[in-house]
XYZ file of C-alpha atoms in Angstrom:
557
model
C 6.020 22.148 -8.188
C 8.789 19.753 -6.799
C 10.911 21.934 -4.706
C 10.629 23.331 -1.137
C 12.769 24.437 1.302
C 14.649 22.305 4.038
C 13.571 25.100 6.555
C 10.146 24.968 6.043
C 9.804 21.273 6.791
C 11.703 21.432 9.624
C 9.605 24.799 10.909
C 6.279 22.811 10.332
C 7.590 19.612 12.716
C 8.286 22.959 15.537
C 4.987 24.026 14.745
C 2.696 20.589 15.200
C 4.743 18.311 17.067
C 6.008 20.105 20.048
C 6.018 16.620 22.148
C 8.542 15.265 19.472
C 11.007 18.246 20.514
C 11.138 18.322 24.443
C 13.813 17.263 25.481
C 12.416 16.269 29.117
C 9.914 13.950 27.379
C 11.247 10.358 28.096
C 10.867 7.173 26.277
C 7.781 4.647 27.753
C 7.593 0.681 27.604
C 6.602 -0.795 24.331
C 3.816 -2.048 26.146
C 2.684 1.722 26.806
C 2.817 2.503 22.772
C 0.021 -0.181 22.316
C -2.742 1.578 24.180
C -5.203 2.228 21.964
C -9.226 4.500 21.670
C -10.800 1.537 20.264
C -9.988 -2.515 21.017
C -10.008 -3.228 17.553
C -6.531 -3.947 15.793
C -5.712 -3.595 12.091
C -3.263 -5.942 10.493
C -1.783 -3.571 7.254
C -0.897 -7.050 5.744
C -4.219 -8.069 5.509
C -5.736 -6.638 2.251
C -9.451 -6.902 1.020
C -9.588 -8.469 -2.091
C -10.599 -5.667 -4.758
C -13.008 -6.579 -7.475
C -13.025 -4.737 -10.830
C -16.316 -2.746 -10.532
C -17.970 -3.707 -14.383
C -17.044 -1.325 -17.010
C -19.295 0.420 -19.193
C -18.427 -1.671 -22.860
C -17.383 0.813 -25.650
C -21.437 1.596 -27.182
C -22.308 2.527 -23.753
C -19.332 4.589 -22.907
C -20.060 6.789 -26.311
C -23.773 7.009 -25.643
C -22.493 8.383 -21.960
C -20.382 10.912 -23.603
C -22.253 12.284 -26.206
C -25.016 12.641 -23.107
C -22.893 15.536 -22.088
C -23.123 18.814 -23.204
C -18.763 19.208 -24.977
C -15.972 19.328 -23.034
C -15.274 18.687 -19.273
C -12.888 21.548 -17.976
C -10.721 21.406 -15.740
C -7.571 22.921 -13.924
C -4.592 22.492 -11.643
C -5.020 24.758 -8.607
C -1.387 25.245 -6.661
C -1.433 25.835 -3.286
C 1.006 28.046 -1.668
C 2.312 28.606 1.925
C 3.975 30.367 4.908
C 8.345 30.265 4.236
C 8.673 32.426 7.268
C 9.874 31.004 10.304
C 7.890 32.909 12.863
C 4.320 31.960 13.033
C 3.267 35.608 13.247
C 4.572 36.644 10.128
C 3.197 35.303 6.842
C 5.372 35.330 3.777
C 3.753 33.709 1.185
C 5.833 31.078 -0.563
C 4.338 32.538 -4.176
C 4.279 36.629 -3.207
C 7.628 36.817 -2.139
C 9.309 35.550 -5.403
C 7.720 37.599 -7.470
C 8.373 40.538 -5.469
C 11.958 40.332 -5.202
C 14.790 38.029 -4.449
C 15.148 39.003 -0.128
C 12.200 36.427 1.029
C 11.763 34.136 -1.921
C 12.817 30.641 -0.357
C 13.024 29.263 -3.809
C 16.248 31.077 -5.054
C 17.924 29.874 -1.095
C 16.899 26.945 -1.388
C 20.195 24.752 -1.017
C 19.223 21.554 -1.953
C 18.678 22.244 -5.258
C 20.942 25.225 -5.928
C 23.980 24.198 -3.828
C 25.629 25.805 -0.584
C 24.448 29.555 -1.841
C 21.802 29.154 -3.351
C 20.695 30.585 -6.964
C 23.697 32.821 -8.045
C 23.170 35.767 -9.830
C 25.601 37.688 -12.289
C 26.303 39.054 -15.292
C 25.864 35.677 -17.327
C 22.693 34.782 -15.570
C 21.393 37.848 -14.661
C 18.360 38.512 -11.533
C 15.361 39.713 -13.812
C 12.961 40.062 -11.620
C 10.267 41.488 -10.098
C 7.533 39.980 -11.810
C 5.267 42.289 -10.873
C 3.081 41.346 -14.141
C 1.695 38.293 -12.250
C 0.391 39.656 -9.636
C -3.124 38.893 -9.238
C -6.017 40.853 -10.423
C -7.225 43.884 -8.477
C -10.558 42.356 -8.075
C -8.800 39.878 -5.966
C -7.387 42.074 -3.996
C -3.490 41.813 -5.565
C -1.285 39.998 -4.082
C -3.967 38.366 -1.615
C -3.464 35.841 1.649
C -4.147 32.024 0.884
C -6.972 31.651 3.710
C -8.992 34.547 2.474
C -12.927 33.570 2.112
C -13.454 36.292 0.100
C -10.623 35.706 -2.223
C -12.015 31.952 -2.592
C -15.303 32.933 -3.005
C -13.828 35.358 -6.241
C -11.831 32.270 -7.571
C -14.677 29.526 -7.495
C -17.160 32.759 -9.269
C -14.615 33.059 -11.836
C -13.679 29.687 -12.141
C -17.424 28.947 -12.899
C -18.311 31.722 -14.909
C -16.078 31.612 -17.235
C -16.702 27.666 -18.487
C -14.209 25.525 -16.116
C -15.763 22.646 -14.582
C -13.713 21.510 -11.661
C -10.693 21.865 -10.157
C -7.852 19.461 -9.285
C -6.455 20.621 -6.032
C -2.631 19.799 -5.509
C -2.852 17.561 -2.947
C 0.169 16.947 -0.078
C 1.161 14.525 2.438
C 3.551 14.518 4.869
C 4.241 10.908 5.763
C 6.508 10.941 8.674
C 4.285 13.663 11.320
C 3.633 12.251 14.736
C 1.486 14.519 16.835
C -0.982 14.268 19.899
C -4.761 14.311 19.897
C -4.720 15.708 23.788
C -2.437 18.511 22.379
C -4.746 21.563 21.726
C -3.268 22.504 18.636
C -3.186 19.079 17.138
C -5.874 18.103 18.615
C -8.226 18.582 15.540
C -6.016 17.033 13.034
C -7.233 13.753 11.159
C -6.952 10.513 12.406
C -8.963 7.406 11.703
C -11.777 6.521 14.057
C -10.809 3.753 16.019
C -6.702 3.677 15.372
C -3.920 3.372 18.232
C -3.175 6.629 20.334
C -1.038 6.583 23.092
C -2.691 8.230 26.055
C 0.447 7.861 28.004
C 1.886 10.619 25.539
C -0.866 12.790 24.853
C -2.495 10.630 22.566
C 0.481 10.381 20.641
C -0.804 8.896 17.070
C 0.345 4.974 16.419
C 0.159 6.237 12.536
C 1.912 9.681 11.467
C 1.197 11.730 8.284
C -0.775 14.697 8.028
C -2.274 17.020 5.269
C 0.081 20.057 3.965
C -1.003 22.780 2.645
C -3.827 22.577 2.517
C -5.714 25.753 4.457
C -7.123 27.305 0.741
C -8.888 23.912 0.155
C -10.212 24.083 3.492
C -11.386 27.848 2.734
C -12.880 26.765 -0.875
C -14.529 24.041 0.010
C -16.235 26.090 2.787
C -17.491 28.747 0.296
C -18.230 25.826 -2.609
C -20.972 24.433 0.354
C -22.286 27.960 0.587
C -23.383 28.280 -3.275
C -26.874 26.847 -4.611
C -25.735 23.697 -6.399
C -25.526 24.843 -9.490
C -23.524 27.606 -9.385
C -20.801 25.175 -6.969
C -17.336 23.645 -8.509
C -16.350 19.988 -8.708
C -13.112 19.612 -7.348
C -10.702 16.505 -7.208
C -7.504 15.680 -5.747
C -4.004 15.710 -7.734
C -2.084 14.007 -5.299
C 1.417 14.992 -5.317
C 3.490 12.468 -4.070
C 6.809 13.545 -5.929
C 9.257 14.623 -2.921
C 12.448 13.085 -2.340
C 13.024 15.512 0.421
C 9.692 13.744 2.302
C 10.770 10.583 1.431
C 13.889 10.843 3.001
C 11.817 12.426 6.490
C 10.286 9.361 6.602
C 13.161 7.469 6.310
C 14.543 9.205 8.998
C 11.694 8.253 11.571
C 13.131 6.443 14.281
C 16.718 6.705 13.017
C 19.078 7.240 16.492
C 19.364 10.901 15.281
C 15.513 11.435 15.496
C 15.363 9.969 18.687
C 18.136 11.830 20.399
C 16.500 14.516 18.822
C 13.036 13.670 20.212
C 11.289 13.600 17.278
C 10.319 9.871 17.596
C 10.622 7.176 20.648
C 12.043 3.424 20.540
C 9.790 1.134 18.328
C 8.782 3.927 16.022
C 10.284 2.994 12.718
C 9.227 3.494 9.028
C 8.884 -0.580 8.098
C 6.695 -2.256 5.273
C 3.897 -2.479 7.812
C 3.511 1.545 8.709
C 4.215 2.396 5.116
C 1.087 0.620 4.505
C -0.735 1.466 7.415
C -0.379 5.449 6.665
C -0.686 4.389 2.851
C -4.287 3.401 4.123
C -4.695 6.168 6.435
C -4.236 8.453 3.583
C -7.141 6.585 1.774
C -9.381 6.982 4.722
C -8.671 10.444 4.988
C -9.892 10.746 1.643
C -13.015 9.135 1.985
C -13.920 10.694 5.403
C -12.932 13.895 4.567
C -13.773 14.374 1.001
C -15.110 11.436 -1.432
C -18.238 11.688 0.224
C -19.290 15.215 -0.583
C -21.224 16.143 -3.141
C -18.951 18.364 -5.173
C -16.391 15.946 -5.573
C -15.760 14.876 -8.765
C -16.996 11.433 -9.705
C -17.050 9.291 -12.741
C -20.115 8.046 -14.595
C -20.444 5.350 -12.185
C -20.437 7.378 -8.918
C -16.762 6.330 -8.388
C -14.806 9.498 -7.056
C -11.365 10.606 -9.621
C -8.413 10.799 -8.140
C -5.142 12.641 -10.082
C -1.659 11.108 -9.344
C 1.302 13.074 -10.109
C 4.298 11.542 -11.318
C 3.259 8.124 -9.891
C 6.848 6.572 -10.863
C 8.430 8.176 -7.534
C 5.558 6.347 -5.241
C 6.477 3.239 -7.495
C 10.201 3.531 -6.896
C 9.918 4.074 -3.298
C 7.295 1.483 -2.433
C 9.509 -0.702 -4.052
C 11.748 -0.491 -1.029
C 9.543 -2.317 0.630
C 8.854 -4.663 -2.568
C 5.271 -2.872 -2.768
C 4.114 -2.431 -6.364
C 2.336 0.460 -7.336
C -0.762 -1.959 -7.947
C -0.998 -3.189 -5.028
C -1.221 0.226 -3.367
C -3.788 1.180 -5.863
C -5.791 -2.031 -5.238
C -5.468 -1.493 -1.710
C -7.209 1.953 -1.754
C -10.004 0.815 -4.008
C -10.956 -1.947 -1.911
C -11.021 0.571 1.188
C -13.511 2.703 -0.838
C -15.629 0.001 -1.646
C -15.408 -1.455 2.292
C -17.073 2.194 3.339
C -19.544 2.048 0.802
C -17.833 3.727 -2.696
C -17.854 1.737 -5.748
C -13.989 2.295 -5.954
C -11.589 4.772 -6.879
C -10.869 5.822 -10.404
C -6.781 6.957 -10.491
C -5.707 9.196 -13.420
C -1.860 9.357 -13.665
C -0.774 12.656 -14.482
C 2.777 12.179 -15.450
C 5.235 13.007 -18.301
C 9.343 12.101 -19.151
C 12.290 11.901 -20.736
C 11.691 10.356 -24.274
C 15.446 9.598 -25.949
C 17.875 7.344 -24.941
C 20.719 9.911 -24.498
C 18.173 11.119 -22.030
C 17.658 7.640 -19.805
C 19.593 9.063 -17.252
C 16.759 11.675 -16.243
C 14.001 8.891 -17.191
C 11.269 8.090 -15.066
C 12.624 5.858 -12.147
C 10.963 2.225 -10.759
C 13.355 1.284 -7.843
C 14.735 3.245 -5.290
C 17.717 1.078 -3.683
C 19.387 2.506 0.384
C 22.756 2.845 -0.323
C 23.146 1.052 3.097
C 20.180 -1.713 3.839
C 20.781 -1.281 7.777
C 20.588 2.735 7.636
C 18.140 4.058 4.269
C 17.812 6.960 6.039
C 21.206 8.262 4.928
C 20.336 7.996 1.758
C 19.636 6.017 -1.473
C 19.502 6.159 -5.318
C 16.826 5.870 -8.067
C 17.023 3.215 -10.639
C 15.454 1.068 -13.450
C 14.779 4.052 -15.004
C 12.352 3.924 -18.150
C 11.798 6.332 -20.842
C 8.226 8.048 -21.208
C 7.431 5.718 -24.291
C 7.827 2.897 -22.063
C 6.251 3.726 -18.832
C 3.064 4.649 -20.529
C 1.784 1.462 -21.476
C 2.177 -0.210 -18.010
C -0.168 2.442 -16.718
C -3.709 0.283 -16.905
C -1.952 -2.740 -15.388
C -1.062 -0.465 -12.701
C -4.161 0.014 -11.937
C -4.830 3.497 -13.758
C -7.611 4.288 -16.207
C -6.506 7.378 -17.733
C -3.445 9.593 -18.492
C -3.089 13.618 -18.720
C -0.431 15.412 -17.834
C 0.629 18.623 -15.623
C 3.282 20.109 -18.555
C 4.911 18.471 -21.265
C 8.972 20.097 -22.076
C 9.441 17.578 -24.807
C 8.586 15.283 -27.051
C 11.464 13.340 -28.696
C 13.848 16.012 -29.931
C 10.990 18.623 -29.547
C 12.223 21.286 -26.954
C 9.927 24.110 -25.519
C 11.621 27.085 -26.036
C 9.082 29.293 -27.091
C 5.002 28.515 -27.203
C 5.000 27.834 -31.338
C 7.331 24.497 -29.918
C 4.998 24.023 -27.234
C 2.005 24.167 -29.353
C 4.112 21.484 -31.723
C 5.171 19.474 -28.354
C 1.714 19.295 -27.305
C 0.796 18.125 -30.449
C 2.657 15.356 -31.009
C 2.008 14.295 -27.316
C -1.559 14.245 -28.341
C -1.554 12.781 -31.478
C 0.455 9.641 -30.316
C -1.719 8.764 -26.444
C -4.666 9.058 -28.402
C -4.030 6.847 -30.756
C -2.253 4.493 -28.646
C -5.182 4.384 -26.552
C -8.167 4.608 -28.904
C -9.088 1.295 -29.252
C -9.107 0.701 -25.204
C -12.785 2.018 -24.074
C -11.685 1.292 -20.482
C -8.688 3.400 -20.389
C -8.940 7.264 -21.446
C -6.357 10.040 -22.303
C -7.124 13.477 -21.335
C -6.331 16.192 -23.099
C -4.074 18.456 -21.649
C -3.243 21.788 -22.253
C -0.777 24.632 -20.387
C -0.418 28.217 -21.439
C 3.211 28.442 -20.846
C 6.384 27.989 -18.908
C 9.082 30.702 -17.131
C 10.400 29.462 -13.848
C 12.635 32.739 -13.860
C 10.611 33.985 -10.242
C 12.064 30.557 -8.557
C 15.446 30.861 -10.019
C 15.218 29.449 -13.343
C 15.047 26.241 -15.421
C 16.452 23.876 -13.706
C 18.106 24.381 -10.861
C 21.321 23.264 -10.121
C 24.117 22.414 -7.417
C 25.962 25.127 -9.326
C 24.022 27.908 -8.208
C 22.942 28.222 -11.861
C 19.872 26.687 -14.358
C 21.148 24.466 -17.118
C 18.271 25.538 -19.615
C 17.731 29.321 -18.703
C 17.020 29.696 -22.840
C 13.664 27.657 -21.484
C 11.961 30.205 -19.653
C 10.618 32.603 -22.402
C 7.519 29.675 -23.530
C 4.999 32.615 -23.581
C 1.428 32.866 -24.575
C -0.962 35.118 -24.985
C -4.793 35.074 -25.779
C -4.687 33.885 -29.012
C -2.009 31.753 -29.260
C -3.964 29.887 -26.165
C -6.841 29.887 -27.780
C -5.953 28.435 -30.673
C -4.213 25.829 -28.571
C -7.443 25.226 -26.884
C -8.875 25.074 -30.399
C -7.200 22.412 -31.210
C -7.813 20.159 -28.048
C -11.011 20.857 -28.291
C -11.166 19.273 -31.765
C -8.263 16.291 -30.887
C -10.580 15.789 -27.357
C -13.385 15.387 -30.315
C -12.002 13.213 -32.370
C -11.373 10.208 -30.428
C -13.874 10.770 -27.503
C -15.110 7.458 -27.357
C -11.924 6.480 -25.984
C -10.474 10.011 -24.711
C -13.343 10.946 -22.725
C -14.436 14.337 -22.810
C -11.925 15.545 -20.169
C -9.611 18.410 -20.970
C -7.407 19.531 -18.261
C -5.868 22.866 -18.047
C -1.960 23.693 -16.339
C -2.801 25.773 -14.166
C -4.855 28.138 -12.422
C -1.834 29.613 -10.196
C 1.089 28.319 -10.905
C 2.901 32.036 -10.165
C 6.656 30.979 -10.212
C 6.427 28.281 -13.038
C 4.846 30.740 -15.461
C 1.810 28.461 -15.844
C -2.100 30.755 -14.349
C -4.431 31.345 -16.000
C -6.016 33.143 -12.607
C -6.509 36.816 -13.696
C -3.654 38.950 -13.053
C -2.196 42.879 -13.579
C -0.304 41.590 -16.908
C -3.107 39.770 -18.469
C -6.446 40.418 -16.907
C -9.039 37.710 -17.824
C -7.165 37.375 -21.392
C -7.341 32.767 -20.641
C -10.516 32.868 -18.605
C -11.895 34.558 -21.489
C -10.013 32.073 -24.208
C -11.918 29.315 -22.134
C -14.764 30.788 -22.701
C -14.737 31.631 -25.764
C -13.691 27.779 -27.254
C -15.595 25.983 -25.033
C -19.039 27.762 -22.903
C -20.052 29.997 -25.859
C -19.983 27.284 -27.866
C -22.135 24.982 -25.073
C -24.805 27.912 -25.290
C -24.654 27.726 -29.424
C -22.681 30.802 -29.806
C -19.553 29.710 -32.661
C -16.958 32.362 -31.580
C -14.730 33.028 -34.867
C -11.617 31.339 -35.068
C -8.441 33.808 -33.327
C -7.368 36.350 -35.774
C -3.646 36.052 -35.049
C -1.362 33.509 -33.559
C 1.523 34.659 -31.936
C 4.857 33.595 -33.305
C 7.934 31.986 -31.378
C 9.469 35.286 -31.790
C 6.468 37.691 -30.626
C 4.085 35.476 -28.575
């Protein structure tokens, strides 16, 4: 879920900031860029002092737990999007690889597969279509992202077949300027009360905007339509992972981006926007979604927010010589300033574990290669193995761990799903008893049903043109090799729930070009919904489903 196309970034900044590309627009005062909706100023230095809310101790945490009926359920939900160029035509970033190699951006991509892109030949070989993945008849094959119907299918499914909520993949694109008094952007998000410029069409004082984000929009619109009890929790996995972004933001008010008019004089991405949009993020949140009631929320009412791969935002706010807590901090104490009792963050995260591997570990610093102009570019140190990040989590400012997919453990390599199964394992076994004596910091169970990133070129890409570990994408599952790896969360997720929680989170419900949905499709039907079922509902409603009858080998999963 980390790559995406140079194109497509740049098509988006066509497509809402039209202002920021006419070339007849001209620069105003700096007095002019001041003018604001509302007389009231915020100072991004000035941060509210966050309290820890008071924790449940460990007796009352059990009793909580036990209160509920097993498991909690939940799943990574992938959001895909438009790769072509011309707003009339849709090409769905997902559809398009699996269909063949002419429109899939993933295999052109050249940042990550060099000047041509992913090259095919006889060594590594195109292998495709994967026609296999393409979605279920019943919602309507390969389907368009905004379809109500198609939501209304997923959340059914999702529901009936034991899954409890879903975390949403969450984007956010930073460095976006665009203009309330613009039609189209007129309806985007911006705080009540912040700086516009109504010299420039109400040119926003704050950038960053939502991507991605039109199939939450749809589900959330057919969740409200349900009776409450048949609607899904949702939460937010924000994904704040991209280097590409980063370096967009960078970028803002660099002399290219202004001859370009993208931005104007004064514009520039310094410690005090970073946390300014930082907070507008957090108020989107909270306007937008913490307050409805389908959101998920923890015992205490606080809403859960998933943070994937939180080492990049660490790196990069350390540019600024921002630590991770104090962004975390800063976001709780907004919630509780409109009311919330906080925010609980989960990192979802995972690594490299030996030290021949540090060089791909998990970095803490990003450093500009040139202090006067970071937009050109920068580097990622103090990089830490997995073993090592992990227990700075909770001073972070976390309270829980999962994660999206673990590839390794130590020397453990996924290269079929019996080493998954055994990567998983001792992934599991080690978090939960690192953590089991903490009753105030939880690790959820997580569980994926396989890996083959063959549709997006392969694993992993390189500048080559080729994947260094193509011998990776055959981790396959099938019903009852999942199910017994459900199985045995379900019993781990048992075992030390009165630290662990009863969370168990599933990789994913669509993740088409990684290999990783559980979503029904033509090559497996409902084989995982019903695996879910099966380990976890039936056995809510009393019914002990026998244990599977065969597990798959590595050879013949």
């Amino acid at each position: 879920m980390k790559f995406f196309s140079t194109f497509l970034t740049l098509f988006i900044i066509l497509s809402i900031d039209p202002g920021g590309c006419e070339e007849k627009i001209r620069a105003l005062s700096s007095g002019d860029t001041n003018s604001s909706r509302s007389s009231q100023e915020k100072n991004p230095d000035e941060i509210p002092v966050y309290t820890e809310p008071e924790i449940l101790d460990e007796a009352a945490r059990v009793a909580s737990n036990e209160a509920k009926d097993g498991q909690l359920i939940g799943v990574y939900f992938m959001p895909s999007w438009n790769i072509s160029p011309d707003p009339n035509k849709d090409i769905d970033s997902f559809w398009a690889c699996l269909m063949g190699r002419e429109d899939c951006a993933s295999i052109k991509n050249t940042a990550v597969w060099g000047p041509k892109g992913r090259i095919y030949n006889n060594r590594y070989p195109y292998e495709g279509p994967f026609l296999d993945r393409k979605p279920h008849s019943s919602l309507g094959g390969f389907y368009k992202r905004d379809d109500p119907n198609v939501a209304k299918k997923q959340l059914e499914y999702m529901k009936s077949y034991g899954i409890d909520f879903f975390a949403y993949d969450w984007f956010f694109g930073r460095h976006y300027y665009y203009h309330l008094y613009f039609g189209p952007q007129s309806t985007l998000y911006y705080p009540e009360g912040w700086r516009i410029d109504p010299k420039r069409d109400g040119r926003v004082a704050v950038p960053g905007l939502e991507e991605w984000n039109d199939q939450l929009t749809v589900l959330l619109k057919e969740n409200e339509k349900l009776p409450p009890d048949k609607q899904m929790k949702w939460a937010i996995n924000w994904c704040d992972d991209s280097d590409e972004r980063w370096r967009l933001w960078l970028d803002v008010g660099s002399p290219e981006s202004i001859r370009a008019g993208r931005n104007y004089e004064g514009e520039k991405p310094d410690k005090a926007l970073y946390l300014q949009v930082h907070d507008k993020i957090t108020q989107l949140w909270i306007d937008k979604y913490f307050k409805r009631t389908d959101y998920l929320k923890d015992a205490d009412g606080r809403p859960i927010v998933y943070f994937y791969f939180p080492h990049d935002t660490e790196a990069r706010a350390s540019f600024y010589g921002i630590t991770l807590k104090e962004l975390l901090d800063r976001s709780k104490a907004l919630a509780v300033k409109n009311g919330l009792k906080g925010i609980k963050f989960i990192a979802v995260t995972s690594g490299a574990m030996l030290p021949n591997e540090r060089e791909f570990g998990m970095p803490t610093r990003w450093r500009a290669n040139s202090i006067r102009e970071p937009w050109r570019g920068g580097r990622y140190t103090d990089r830490m193995l997995f073993q090592d990040y992990v227990p700075r989590l909770k001073g972070m400012g976390f309270e829980g761990l999962t994660a999206y997919i673990y590839h390794n453990y130590m020397e453990l390599q996924n290269r079929s799903y019996a080493d998954m199964r055994r990567t998983y394992q001792a992934h599991w076994n080690r978090w939960s008893e690192f953590f089991k004596n903490d009753p105030n910091f939880e690790y959820q169970v997580p569980v994926a049903m396989g890996w083959d990133y063959r549709p997006a070129g392969g694993t992993w890409p390189q500048p080559t043109g080729f994947p260094s570990e193509p011998e990776k994408d055959r981790v396959h599952s099938n019903k009852a090799s999942f199910k017994a790896k459900l199985e045995d969360a379900r019993s781990l997720s048992e075992k030390y729930k009165s630290s662990n929680g009863n969370t168990v989170m599933i990789c994913c419900w669509n993740e088409y070009l990684e290999g990783n949905h559980i979503e029904p499709s033509e090559g497996h039907g409902f084989d995982y919904l019903e695996a879910i079922k099966e380990v976890f509902m039936d056995r809510k409603m009393g019914f002990i489903p026998s244990p599977p009858t065969s597990v798959a080998s590595s050879r013949n999963p």
